[in-house]
Short mmCIF file of C-alpha atoms and ligand atoms in Angstrom, two decimals:
data_model
loop_
_atom_site.label_atom_id
_atom_site.label_comp_id
_atom_site.label_asym_id
_atom_site.label_seq_id
_atom_site.Cartn_x
_atom_site.Cartn_y
_atom_site.Cartn_z
CA UNK A 1461 0.00 0.00 0.00
CA UNK A 1462 1.17 3.55 -0.79
CA UNK A 1463 2.63 5.48 2.12
CA UNK A 1464 2.58 9.28 1.97
CA UNK A 1465 5.95 10.36 3.35
CA UNK A 1466 7.49 13.77 3.95
CA UNK A 1467 8.98 16.46 1.73
CA UNK A 1468 12.33 17.67 3.01
CA UNK A 1469 14.96 19.73 1.21
CA UNK A 1470 13.18 19.27 -2.12
CA UNK A 1471 12.90 15.48 -1.89
CA UNK A 1472 10.31 12.98 -0.82
CA UNK A 1473 11.50 11.25 2.33
CA UNK A 1474 10.15 7.97 3.68
CA UNK A 1475 10.00 7.44 7.44
CA UNK A 1476 7.51 4.69 7.95
CA UNK A 1477 8.24 3.34 11.41
CA UNK A 1478 4.83 4.58 12.44
CA UNK A 1479 1.95 4.97 9.98
CA UNK A 1480 -1.76 5.70 10.04
CA UNK A 1481 -4.54 4.69 7.63
CA UNK A 1482 -5.94 7.29 5.24
CA UNK A 1483 -9.56 6.56 4.30
CA UNK A 1484 -11.84 7.47 1.49
CA UNK A 1485 -14.68 8.67 3.76
CA UNK A 1486 -17.29 8.06 1.05
CA UNK A 1487 -16.50 4.34 0.88
CA UNK A 1488 -14.90 3.73 4.27
CA UNK A 1489 -12.01 2.01 2.46
CA UNK A 1490 -8.36 2.59 3.44
CA UNK A 1491 -6.72 3.99 0.29
CA UNK A 1492 -3.19 4.58 1.53
CA UNK A 1493 -1.22 5.22 4.66
CA UNK A 1494 0.55 8.25 5.96
CA UNK A 1495 3.91 8.23 7.70
CA UNK A 1496 3.99 9.76 11.17
CA UNK A 1497 7.27 11.63 11.50
CA UNK A 1498 9.68 10.85 14.30
CA UNK A 1499 11.40 13.62 16.24
CA UNK A 1500 14.53 13.00 14.14
CA UNK A 1501 12.65 13.49 10.85
CA UNK A 1502 11.09 16.75 12.05
CA UNK A 1503 14.51 17.89 13.22
CA UNK A 1504 15.86 17.13 9.73
CA UNK A 1505 13.09 19.28 8.18
CA UNK A 1506 13.89 22.16 10.55
CA UNK A 1507 17.60 21.85 9.73
CA UNK A 1508 16.80 21.99 6.02
CA UNK A 1509 14.70 25.14 6.51
CA UNK A 1510 17.40 26.69 8.67
CA UNK A 1511 20.09 26.03 6.07
CA UNK A 1512 17.95 27.53 3.28
CA UNK A 1513 17.14 30.70 5.23
CA UNK A 1514 20.21 32.93 4.69
CA UNK A 1515 20.07 32.73 0.88
CA UNK A 1516 16.27 33.01 0.74
CA UNK A 1517 16.26 35.99 3.11
CA UNK A 1518 18.71 37.75 0.78
CA UNK A 1519 16.79 36.88 -2.39
CA UNK A 1520 15.16 40.10 -3.66
CA UNK A 1521 11.45 40.19 -2.81
CA UNK A 1522 10.62 40.54 -6.50
CA UNK A 1523 12.35 37.21 -7.27
CA UNK A 1524 10.56 35.58 -4.35
CA UNK A 1525 7.28 36.92 -5.73
CA UNK A 1526 8.07 35.47 -9.18
CA UNK A 1527 8.15 32.00 -7.65
CA UNK A 1528 4.69 32.69 -6.26
CA UNK A 1529 3.45 33.78 -9.71
CA UNK A 1530 4.73 30.46 -11.15
CA UNK A 1531 3.17 28.55 -8.26
CA UNK A 1532 -0.22 30.19 -8.86
CA UNK A 1533 -0.12 29.10 -12.50
CA UNK A 1534 0.80 25.55 -11.55
CA UNK A 1535 -2.03 25.39 -9.03
CA UNK A 1536 -4.46 26.42 -11.76
CA UNK A 1537 -3.01 23.97 -14.29
CA UNK A 1538 -3.23 21.13 -11.75
CA UNK A 1539 -6.55 22.15 -10.22
CA UNK A 1540 -8.51 19.08 -11.38
CA UNK A 1541 -5.90 16.72 -9.92
CA UNK A 1542 -5.81 18.68 -6.67
CA UNK A 1543 -9.57 18.73 -6.16
CA UNK A 1544 -9.95 15.02 -6.99
CA UNK A 1545 -7.32 14.17 -4.36
CA UNK A 1546 -8.95 16.52 -1.90
CA UNK A 1547 -12.44 15.06 -2.34
CA UNK A 1548 -11.15 11.48 -2.19
CA UNK A 1549 -9.59 12.03 1.22
CA UNK A 1550 -11.81 14.73 2.73
CA UNK A 1551 -15.18 13.80 1.25
CA UNK A 1552 -16.46 17.29 0.35
CA UNK A 1553 -18.14 17.65 -3.06
CA UNK A 1554 -15.90 18.60 -5.98
CA UNK A 1555 -17.38 22.10 -6.42
CA UNK A 1556 -16.69 22.81 -2.78
CA UNK A 1557 -13.12 21.51 -3.15
CA UNK A 1558 -12.73 23.81 -6.17
CA UNK A 1559 -13.98 26.77 -4.10
CA UNK A 1560 -11.47 25.94 -1.37
CA UNK A 1561 -8.63 25.78 -3.88
CA UNK A 1562 -9.62 29.13 -5.41
CA UNK A 1563 -9.64 30.72 -1.96
CA UNK A 1564 -6.13 29.34 -1.40
CA UNK A 1565 -4.93 30.66 -4.77
CA UNK A 1566 -6.22 34.10 -3.79
CA UNK A 1567 -3.76 34.13 -0.89
CA UNK A 1568 -0.96 33.19 -3.30
CA UNK A 1569 -2.03 36.18 -5.42
CA UNK A 1570 -1.83 38.40 -2.33
CA UNK A 1571 1.65 37.02 -1.58
CA UNK A 1572 2.72 38.00 -5.12
CA UNK A 1573 2.40 41.60 -3.90
CA UNK A 1574 5.12 41.12 -1.27
CA UNK A 1575 7.60 43.60 -2.80
CA UNK A 1576 5.01 46.35 -2.50
CA UNK A 1577 3.74 45.15 0.88
CA UNK A 1578 7.24 45.00 2.43
CA UNK A 1579 8.29 48.51 1.44
CA UNK A 1580 8.48 49.87 4.98
CA UNK A 1581 8.49 53.48 6.13
CA UNK A 1582 11.09 56.18 5.69
CA UNK A 1583 11.56 59.57 7.33
CA UNK A 1584 14.23 62.01 6.27
CA UNK A 1585 15.82 64.51 8.66
CA UNK A 1586 14.42 63.19 11.92
CA UNK A 1587 17.37 65.15 13.43
CA UNK A 1588 20.26 67.14 12.00
CA UNK A 1589 21.41 65.11 8.97
CA UNK A 1590 19.74 62.05 10.47
CA UNK A 1591 17.39 59.77 8.52
CA UNK A 1592 15.29 56.97 9.98
CA UNK A 1593 13.39 54.05 8.51
CA UNK A 1594 11.51 50.97 9.56
CA UNK A 1595 11.81 47.76 7.62
CA UNK A 1596 10.18 44.38 7.93
CA UNK A 1597 12.59 41.51 8.27
CA UNK A 1598 11.72 37.81 8.06
CA UNK A 1599 11.81 35.77 11.25
CA UNK A 1600 13.69 32.66 10.04
CA UNK A 1601 12.19 29.17 10.23
CA UNK A 1602 8.44 29.26 10.80
CA UNK A 1603 6.03 26.35 11.07
CA UNK A 1604 2.39 25.76 10.18
CA UNK A 1605 0.13 23.10 11.72
CA UNK A 1606 -3.17 22.66 9.93
CA UNK A 1607 -6.56 20.88 10.27
CA UNK A 1608 -8.24 18.29 8.08
CA UNK A 1609 -11.14 20.41 6.89
CA UNK A 1610 -9.26 22.62 4.42
CA UNK A 1611 -6.18 20.62 3.37
CA UNK A 1612 -5.43 23.01 0.48
CA UNK A 1613 -6.65 26.41 1.65
CA UNK A 1614 -5.52 26.61 5.27
CA UNK A 1615 -1.86 25.74 4.56
CA UNK A 1616 -2.09 28.39 1.82
CA UNK A 1617 -3.25 30.95 4.39
CA UNK A 1618 0.24 30.54 5.83
CA UNK A 1619 3.22 29.50 3.71
CA UNK A 1620 2.79 31.72 0.60
CA UNK A 1621 2.97 34.87 2.71
CA UNK A 1622 5.61 33.51 5.09
CA UNK A 1623 7.82 32.51 2.15
CA UNK A 1624 7.21 35.70 0.17
CA UNK A 1625 8.34 37.63 3.27
CA UNK A 1626 11.66 35.74 3.19
CA UNK A 1627 11.06 33.03 5.82
CA UNK A 1628 11.56 29.32 5.34
CA UNK A 1629 8.75 26.97 6.28
CA UNK A 1630 7.90 23.60 7.81
CA UNK A 1631 4.29 22.50 7.30
CA UNK A 1632 2.65 19.78 9.41
CA UNK A 1633 -0.68 19.17 7.68
CA UNK A 1634 -3.51 17.00 8.97
CA UNK A 1635 -2.69 13.30 8.97
CA UNK A 1636 -6.26 12.56 7.86
CA UNK A 1637 -5.97 13.99 4.33
CA UNK A 1638 -2.25 14.32 3.53
CA UNK A 1639 -2.15 13.88 -0.27
CA UNK A 1640 -3.24 17.39 -1.35
CA UNK A 1641 -0.55 19.19 0.69
CA UNK A 1642 2.04 16.72 -0.66
CA UNK A 1643 1.12 17.57 -4.27
CA UNK A 1644 1.25 21.27 -3.35
CA UNK A 1645 4.83 20.74 -2.07
CA UNK A 1646 5.83 19.21 -5.40
CA UNK A 1647 4.26 22.13 -7.29
CA UNK A 1648 6.25 24.61 -5.21
CA UNK A 1649 9.43 22.86 -6.28
CA UNK A 1650 8.31 22.93 -9.93
CA UNK A 1651 7.61 26.66 -9.51
CA UNK A 1652 11.32 27.19 -8.85
CA UNK A 1653 11.36 27.42 -5.06
CA UNK A 1654 14.87 26.56 -3.84
CA UNK A 1655 15.17 23.29 -1.93
CA UNK A 1656 14.71 23.65 1.81
CA UNK A 1657 12.59 26.82 1.69
CA UNK A 1658 9.42 24.74 2.04
CA UNK A 1659 9.39 21.42 3.89
CA UNK A 1660 6.51 19.19 4.87
CA UNK A 1661 6.35 16.60 7.62
CA UNK A 1662 3.35 14.40 8.13
CA UNK A 1663 2.67 13.33 11.65
CA UNK A 1664 0.85 13.58 14.92
CA UNK A 1665 1.56 14.93 18.40
CA UNK A 1666 5.20 13.82 18.26
CA UNK A 1667 5.85 15.98 15.18
CA UNK A 1668 3.88 18.92 16.60
CA UNK A 1669 5.66 18.81 19.95
CA UNK A 1670 9.03 18.78 18.21
CA UNK A 1671 8.08 21.93 16.28
CA UNK A 1672 6.79 23.57 19.46
CA UNK A 1673 9.95 22.99 21.48
CA UNK A 1674 12.77 23.26 18.92
CA UNK A 1675 14.56 26.56 19.45
CA UNK A 1676 15.31 26.93 15.72
CA UNK A 1677 11.58 27.48 15.01
CA UNK A 1678 10.76 31.17 15.45
CA UNK A 1679 7.01 31.20 14.99
CA UNK A 1680 4.05 28.83 14.77
CA UNK A 1681 0.78 29.30 12.91
CA UNK A 1682 -1.89 26.84 13.97
CA UNK A 1683 -5.46 26.21 12.83
CA UNK A 1684 -7.56 23.49 14.45
CA UNK A 1685 -9.77 22.76 17.43
CA UNK A 1686 -9.78 25.01 20.51
CA UNK A 1687 -8.25 22.61 23.07
CA UNK A 1688 -5.28 21.98 20.77
CA UNK A 1689 -5.04 25.68 19.80
CA UNK A 1690 -4.82 26.58 23.47
CA UNK A 1691 -2.13 23.94 24.03
CA UNK A 1692 -0.15 25.14 21.00
CA UNK A 1693 -0.34 28.75 22.14
CA UNK A 1694 0.70 27.98 25.73
CA UNK A 1695 3.53 25.61 24.75
CA UNK A 1696 4.80 27.65 21.82
CA UNK A 1697 4.88 30.97 23.68
CA UNK A 1698 6.49 29.41 26.75
CA UNK A 1699 9.21 28.18 24.38
CA UNK A 1700 9.79 31.76 23.24
CA UNK A 1701 7.97 31.58 19.91
CA UNK A 1702 5.53 33.95 18.28
CA UNK A 1703 2.26 31.99 18.01
CA UNK A 1704 -1.09 32.48 16.35
CA UNK A 1705 -3.55 29.67 17.06
CA UNK A 1706 -6.97 29.73 15.44
CA UNK A 1707 -9.49 27.47 17.14
CA UNK A 1708 -13.05 26.18 16.97
CA UNK A 1709 -16.34 27.95 16.49
CA UNK A 1710 -20.08 28.05 17.02
CA UNK A 1711 -21.42 30.52 14.49
CA UNK A 1712 -24.87 32.03 14.95
CA UNK A 1713 -27.14 33.47 12.28
CA UNK A 1714 -29.70 35.91 13.66
CA UNK A 1715 -33.00 36.00 11.76
CA UNK A 1716 -34.92 39.20 12.34
CA UNK A 1717 -38.72 39.25 11.78
CA UNK A 1718 -38.25 41.45 8.69
CA UNK A 1719 -35.68 39.15 7.02
CA UNK A 1720 -36.22 37.97 3.44
CA UNK A 1721 -36.97 34.44 4.59
CA UNK A 1722 -36.52 32.68 1.23
CA UNK A 1723 -33.07 34.20 0.81
CA UNK A 1724 -32.18 33.41 4.41
CA UNK A 1725 -33.25 29.76 3.97
CA UNK A 1726 -31.10 29.35 0.84
CA UNK A 1727 -28.19 30.99 2.61
CA UNK A 1728 -28.57 28.78 5.67
CA UNK A 1729 -28.73 25.59 3.61
CA UNK A 1730 -25.28 26.24 2.17
CA UNK A 1731 -23.81 27.68 5.35
CA UNK A 1732 -25.05 24.92 7.67
CA UNK A 1733 -24.81 21.83 5.45
CA UNK A 1734 -22.11 22.74 2.91
CA UNK A 1735 -19.01 20.58 3.46
CA UNK A 1736 -21.19 18.57 5.87
CA UNK A 1737 -20.89 21.38 8.43
CA UNK A 1738 -17.14 20.76 8.69
CA UNK A 1739 -16.19 24.41 8.31
CA UNK A 1740 -15.01 26.71 11.07
CA UNK A 1741 -17.33 29.35 9.58
CA UNK A 1742 -20.33 27.00 9.21
CA UNK A 1743 -23.54 28.35 10.64
CA UNK A 1744 -24.57 25.88 13.33
CA UNK A 1745 -27.15 27.98 15.20
CA UNK A 1746 -30.06 29.98 13.77
CA UNK A 1747 -31.40 32.44 16.35
CA UNK A 1748 -34.94 33.45 15.44
CA UNK A 1749 -36.24 36.71 16.86
CA UNK A 1750 -39.93 36.09 17.58
CA UNK A 1751 -41.88 32.84 17.51
CA UNK A 1752 -43.40 33.60 14.11
CA UNK A 1753 -39.92 33.93 12.64
CA UNK A 1754 -39.05 30.56 14.16
CA UNK A 1755 -42.20 28.88 12.80
CA UNK A 1756 -41.66 30.34 9.33
CA UNK A 1757 -38.00 29.26 9.27
CA UNK A 1758 -38.75 25.69 10.33
CA UNK A 1759 -41.60 25.42 7.83
CA UNK A 1760 -39.37 26.49 4.93
CA UNK A 1761 -36.17 24.81 6.06
CA UNK A 1762 -37.53 21.34 6.93
CA UNK A 1763 -38.37 20.20 3.38
CA UNK A 1764 -35.07 21.58 2.08
CA UNK A 1765 -33.04 19.66 4.65
CA UNK A 1766 -35.01 16.49 3.91
CA UNK A 1767 -34.24 16.89 0.19
CA UNK A 1768 -30.46 17.35 0.60
CA UNK A 1769 -28.60 15.25 -1.97
CA UNK A 1770 -26.06 13.32 0.07
CA UNK A 1771 -23.51 10.95 -1.50
CA UNK A 1772 -20.03 10.55 -2.84
CA UNK A 1773 -18.47 13.99 -3.33
CA UNK A 1774 -17.17 12.94 -6.75
CA UNK A 1775 -20.70 12.37 -8.13
CA UNK A 1776 -22.03 15.45 -9.90
CA UNK A 1777 -25.20 16.85 -8.37
CA UNK A 1778 -24.49 15.79 -4.80
CA UNK A 1779 -24.68 18.65 -2.31
CA UNK A 1780 -23.11 17.00 0.70
CA UNK A 1781 -20.55 14.24 1.16
CA UNK A 1782 -19.58 12.16 4.20
CA UNK A 1783 -17.87 13.35 7.38
CA UNK A 1784 -14.16 12.73 7.72
CA UNK A 1785 -13.97 9.56 9.85
CA UNK A 1786 -16.10 6.94 11.52
CA UNK A 1787 -15.06 8.43 14.87
CA UNK A 1788 -16.41 11.83 13.76
CA UNK A 1789 -19.64 10.17 12.57
CA UNK A 1790 -20.11 8.47 15.94
CA UNK A 1791 -19.27 11.64 17.90
CA UNK A 1792 -21.82 13.66 15.90
CA UNK A 1793 -24.53 11.01 16.33
CA UNK A 1794 -23.76 10.98 20.07
CA UNK A 1795 -24.27 14.74 20.24
CA UNK A 1796 -27.58 14.42 18.36
CA UNK A 1797 -28.70 11.79 20.90
CA UNK A 1798 -27.78 14.19 23.72
CA UNK A 1799 -29.87 16.93 22.09
CA UNK A 1800 -32.93 14.66 22.11
CA UNK A 1801 -32.26 13.59 25.70
CA UNK A 1802 -31.96 17.23 26.81
CA UNK A 1803 -35.35 18.07 25.28
CA UNK A 1804 -34.63 19.65 21.88
CA UNK A 1805 -37.02 18.76 19.07
CA UNK A 1806 -35.33 16.86 16.22
CA UNK A 1807 -37.34 18.07 13.22
CA UNK A 1808 -35.19 16.31 10.60
CA UNK A 1809 -33.24 13.19 11.61
CA UNK A 1810 -30.39 12.22 9.29
CA UNK A 1811 -28.83 9.62 11.57
CA UNK A 1812 -30.07 6.56 9.70
CA UNK A 1813 -29.18 7.77 6.21
CA UNK A 1814 -27.85 5.05 3.90
CA UNK A 1815 -26.18 5.89 0.59
CA UNK A 1816 -26.71 3.07 -1.90
CA UNK A 1817 -23.43 1.48 -2.95
CA UNK A 1818 -21.60 3.31 -0.15
CA UNK A 1819 -22.88 1.39 2.87
CA UNK A 1820 -19.55 1.68 4.70
CA UNK A 1821 -19.11 5.42 4.02
CA UNK A 1822 -19.13 7.87 6.93
CA UNK A 1823 -22.42 9.53 6.02
CA UNK A 1824 -24.91 11.43 8.13
CA UNK A 1825 -27.93 13.11 6.60
CA UNK A 1826 -28.80 16.72 7.37
CA UNK A 1827 -30.27 17.19 10.86
CA UNK A 1828 -32.40 20.07 12.09
CA UNK A 1829 -33.16 20.79 15.74
CA UNK A 1830 -35.84 23.21 16.95
CA UNK A 1831 -36.40 24.55 20.48
CA UNK A 1832 -32.75 24.33 21.44
CA UNK A 1833 -31.77 26.15 24.64
CA UNK A 1834 -28.46 27.57 25.70
CA UNK A 1835 -27.56 25.00 28.38
CA UNK A 1836 -27.82 22.04 25.97
CA UNK A 1837 -24.63 20.28 24.88
CA UNK A 1838 -25.61 20.64 21.21
CA UNK A 1839 -25.56 24.40 21.76
CA UNK A 1840 -22.47 24.64 23.92
CA UNK A 1841 -20.18 22.38 21.87
CA UNK A 1842 -18.90 22.64 18.32
CA UNK A 1843 -20.62 19.72 16.53
CA UNK A 1844 -18.68 20.05 13.26
CA UNK A 1845 -21.31 18.06 11.39
CA UNK A 1846 -24.49 18.63 9.35
CA UNK A 1847 -26.62 19.76 12.28
CA UNK A 1848 -28.40 23.11 12.53
CA UNK A 1849 -29.87 24.18 15.89
CA UNK A 1850 -32.75 26.66 15.98
CA UNK A 1851 -33.10 28.83 19.08
CA UNK A 1852 -36.03 31.18 19.62
CA UNK A 1853 -35.70 34.50 21.48
CA UNK A 1854 -37.95 37.55 21.84
CA UNK A 1855 -35.61 40.41 21.00
CA UNK A 1856 -32.46 41.22 19.07
CA UNK A 1857 -30.79 42.15 22.37
CA UNK A 1858 -31.43 38.62 23.67
CA UNK A 1859 -29.97 37.17 20.46
CA UNK A 1860 -26.87 39.33 20.86
CA UNK A 1861 -26.49 38.43 24.53
CA UNK A 1862 -26.63 34.72 23.65
CA UNK A 1863 -23.87 35.15 21.06
CA UNK A 1864 -21.73 37.30 23.33
CA UNK A 1865 -22.01 34.74 26.14
CA UNK A 1866 -20.78 31.87 23.96
CA UNK A 1867 -17.15 30.90 24.46
CA UNK A 1868 -16.43 31.07 20.71
CA UNK A 1869 -16.45 34.22 18.59
CA UNK A 1870 -15.41 33.23 15.09
CA UNK A 1871 -18.20 34.32 12.72
CA UNK A 1872 -21.81 35.44 12.87
CA UNK A 1873 -24.39 37.04 10.60
CA UNK A 1874 -27.72 38.81 10.70
CA UNK A 1875 -30.55 38.57 8.20
CA UNK A 1876 -32.65 41.73 8.13
CA UNK A 1877 -33.90 44.55 5.93
CA UNK A 1878 -33.33 47.07 8.70
CA UNK A 1879 -30.08 49.00 8.21
CA UNK A 1880 -30.12 50.45 11.71
CA UNK A 1881 -30.42 47.00 13.31
CA UNK A 1882 -27.70 45.58 11.07
CA UNK A 1883 -25.36 48.45 11.84
CA UNK A 1884 -25.94 48.14 15.59
CA UNK A 1885 -25.40 44.38 15.43
CA UNK A 1886 -22.17 44.54 13.43
CA UNK A 1887 -20.83 47.35 15.60
CA UNK A 1888 -21.47 45.74 19.00
CA UNK A 1889 -21.40 41.96 18.62
CA UNK A 1890 -18.36 40.29 20.25
CA UNK A 1891 -17.36 38.23 17.22
CA UNK A 1892 -14.42 38.65 14.85
CA UNK A 1893 -16.12 38.23 11.45
CA UNK A 1894 -19.64 39.52 10.82
CA UNK A 1895 -21.99 39.17 7.85
CA UNK A 1896 -25.02 41.26 7.05
CA UNK A 1897 -27.27 39.10 4.86
CA UNK A 1898 -24.04 37.20 4.08
CA UNK A 1899 -23.99 33.79 5.79
CA UNK A 1900 -20.27 32.97 5.51
CA UNK A 1901 -18.41 36.25 5.99
CA UNK A 1902 -14.99 34.75 5.24
CA UNK A 1903 -12.67 37.71 4.59
CA UNK A 1904 -10.94 37.87 1.20
CA UNK A 1905 -7.19 37.25 1.04
CA UNK A 1906 -6.22 40.92 1.32
CA UNK A 1907 -8.16 41.29 4.58
CA UNK A 1908 -7.31 39.20 7.63
CA UNK A 1909 -9.20 36.18 8.96
CA UNK A 1910 -9.60 35.68 12.67
CA UNK A 1911 -12.16 35.19 15.41
CA UNK A 1912 -12.45 36.57 18.93
CA UNK A 1913 -12.65 34.92 22.35
CA UNK A 1914 -11.65 31.24 22.36
CA UNK A 1915 -11.63 31.09 18.56
CA UNK A 1916 -8.19 32.73 18.34
CA UNK A 1917 -5.23 32.65 20.70
CA UNK A 1918 -2.77 35.41 19.83
CA UNK A 1919 -3.15 38.88 18.41
CA UNK A 1920 -2.88 38.45 14.67
CA UNK A 1921 -5.14 36.60 12.25
CA UNK A 1922 -4.46 34.73 9.04
CA UNK A 1923 -3.57 36.29 5.65
CA UNK A 1924 -4.02 39.95 4.73
CA UNK A 1925 -2.17 42.66 6.67
CA UNK A 1926 -2.02 40.60 9.89
CA UNK A 1927 0.01 37.89 8.15
CA UNK A 1928 2.64 40.41 7.03
CA UNK A 1929 3.00 41.55 10.62
CA UNK A 1930 3.06 37.97 11.89
CA UNK A 1931 5.74 36.71 9.52
CA UNK A 1932 8.04 39.72 9.86
CA UNK A 1933 9.73 41.67 12.59
CA UNK A 1934 10.02 45.43 12.43
CA UNK A 1935 13.47 46.96 12.68
CA UNK A 1936 13.91 50.72 12.90
CA UNK A 1937 17.23 52.13 11.81
CA UNK A 1938 18.40 55.67 12.57
CA UNK A 1939 21.37 56.79 10.50
CA UNK A 1940 23.75 59.71 10.24
CA UNK A 1941 26.72 59.92 7.90
CA UNK A 1942 29.43 62.39 8.88
CA UNK A 1943 29.31 65.37 6.55
CA UNK A 1944 32.13 67.85 6.15
CA UNK A 1945 32.20 70.64 8.67
CA UNK A 1946 29.67 68.99 11.03
CA UNK A 1947 31.23 67.89 14.32
CA UNK A 1948 29.37 66.08 17.06
CA UNK A 1949 29.57 67.63 20.51
CA UNK A 1950 29.33 65.55 23.69
CA UNK A 1951 25.73 65.33 24.77
CA UNK A 1952 24.51 63.75 27.99
CA UNK A 1953 20.85 64.63 27.73
CA UNK A 1954 18.39 62.28 26.06
CA UNK A 1955 18.40 62.96 22.28
CA UNK A 1956 15.50 65.25 21.43
P1 NAD B 2539 -7.41 19.19 15.42
O1 NAD B 2539 -7.24 20.21 16.47
O2 NAD B 2539 -7.77 17.80 15.80
O3 NAD B 2539 -6.07 19.05 14.55
C1 NAD B 2539 -5.41 20.17 14.02
C2 NAD B 2539 -3.92 19.85 13.92
O4 NAD B 2539 -3.42 19.61 15.24
C3 NAD B 2539 -3.61 18.61 13.10
O5 NAD B 2539 -2.48 18.87 12.29
C4 NAD B 2539 -3.34 17.55 14.14
O6 NAD B 2539 -2.39 16.59 13.72
C5 NAD B 2539 -2.77 18.35 15.31
N1 NAD B 2539 -3.09 17.74 16.60
C6 NAD B 2539 -4.21 17.04 16.92
N2 NAD B 2539 -4.14 16.63 18.21
C7 NAD B 2539 -2.98 17.08 18.71
C8 NAD B 2539 -2.35 17.00 19.99
N3 NAD B 2539 -2.92 16.35 21.01
N4 NAD B 2539 -1.15 17.59 20.16
C9 NAD B 2539 -0.55 18.24 19.15
N5 NAD B 2539 -1.10 18.35 17.91
C10 NAD B 2539 -2.30 17.79 17.69
O7 NAD B 2539 -8.48 19.79 14.38
P2 NAD B 2539 -9.17 19.07 13.14
O8 NAD B 2539 -10.16 18.08 13.66
O9 NAD B 2539 -8.17 18.61 12.16
O10 NAD B 2539 -9.95 20.30 12.49
C11 NAD B 2539 -11.21 20.74 12.89
C12 NAD B 2539 -11.14 21.88 13.88
O11 NAD B 2539 -10.41 22.96 13.31
C13 NAD B 2539 -12.50 22.45 14.22
O12 NAD B 2539 -12.54 22.71 15.60
C14 NAD B 2539 -12.57 23.73 13.41
O13 NAD B 2539 -13.42 24.72 13.94
C15 NAD B 2539 -11.15 24.17 13.48
N6 NAD B 2539 -10.84 25.10 12.41
C16 NAD B 2539 -10.70 26.41 12.73
C17 NAD B 2539 -10.46 27.34 11.75
C18 NAD B 2539 -10.32 28.79 12.08
O14 NAD B 2539 -9.92 29.54 11.21
N7 NAD B 2539 -10.61 29.22 13.29
C19 NAD B 2539 -10.34 26.92 10.40
C20 NAD B 2539 -10.47 25.57 10.11
C21 NAD B 2539 -10.72 24.65 11.13
#
């Protein structure tokens, strides 16, 4: 059976002492294995990145950007291959995989602007014959640790910008869908990236802990679940590293009584059930203001959820594929059971769904809960599955209080025709990314992505201006050249 190895110093490296199965979630069949890197292999990847750093740091930003232009073209030329691999290991439908890839390419396009973005600031004559400027220098070796749900896009939130800024990179992608990042590594080499600038190690906690504690690694970008994000932030910062750790989410959509309900229902279908709910920006709670709003939403949503086309992501016309693993399927079903036990009303039950010809696939049909309350587990926890919870409140203030009280603060949105309400909501809500009649307010590549509260540990988000700050360090230089006739006197007061 094929074993996906590592990519170190421009070469594929096998290290198969420990391996893990990689499934096709639509069939439940093991298609290959992935190597789990030992400490020594991760150390080798860090050494390769460290050795490549001096030359890459001194490569003019324009030449670094040219590699990114080539890489973008290669991603586009290989897009069908990439999305097939992605769907085969993740399960999401091909169109969704294509959307993910495009979003990743947009970050590469942003990184192509590095020469302009790194220009710095200059001030002439800050004192007599003294000039001063600030420049943005790369950090050195930086690492990225990424989740299963966006195996193409989330790594591309990180390494294109890190590399364009002059850093060298070690990526530790998810061990559950490793083939797409591996192909991406090969494309980077084809694009002309010097060996060692980008390295990839597959692995689990052993690989991650090596990255977190090795003093040669200057910074860590992490995206994944909140408990691990918190661990990464605490361990990485206590080892002297700069860390950004993006965590889990529970994203609420508020439906006001004046909302265009047909539009809101269409928007919620995609936002709650797209990618089987395995998106950190998925809407998992619909908060209806007023009982009539709740009744109208359930009436319109129920038949749509029942009609969802669920099956293999590679089959055209399917809207939703399987979840990632059998363990995820069981965990989600367990949470649905807890919702029923705690008194929520399961309006659509997808637990028994069978997909003909795919009896061993990790499928769950769309589920819809009504009359959910805040103390229920299905409300408190991130389900990360195709389950939408409807909560009914009386006022917009109550809806906002509910959202503000939740531990997560990744994304939210409001559906309304009332500009004043929308403006108040977006101004005051304690969430990092807000949509107004936009269900998935995922910022474009030239803005930054990041939640609040326990959805982000650290100060800076992904891509956009935050990423430039994260992957560089400011240095401010103050300079005077002796000019004829000007003599320095002795001065003991603070320069002013
Ligand atoms: P995960 O936390 O299980 O894994 C993420 C990464 O951490 C993987 O590379 C994994 O190998 C590693 N890891 C797992 N357990 C570890 C441990 N004990 N010690 C060290 N490393 C460990 O997350 P996942 O299941 O792959 O992804 C889904 C989660 O990611 C969801 O919670 C989702 O909300 C979140 N997510 C967040 C964002 C965001 O931008 N905030 C984006 C995508 C996904």
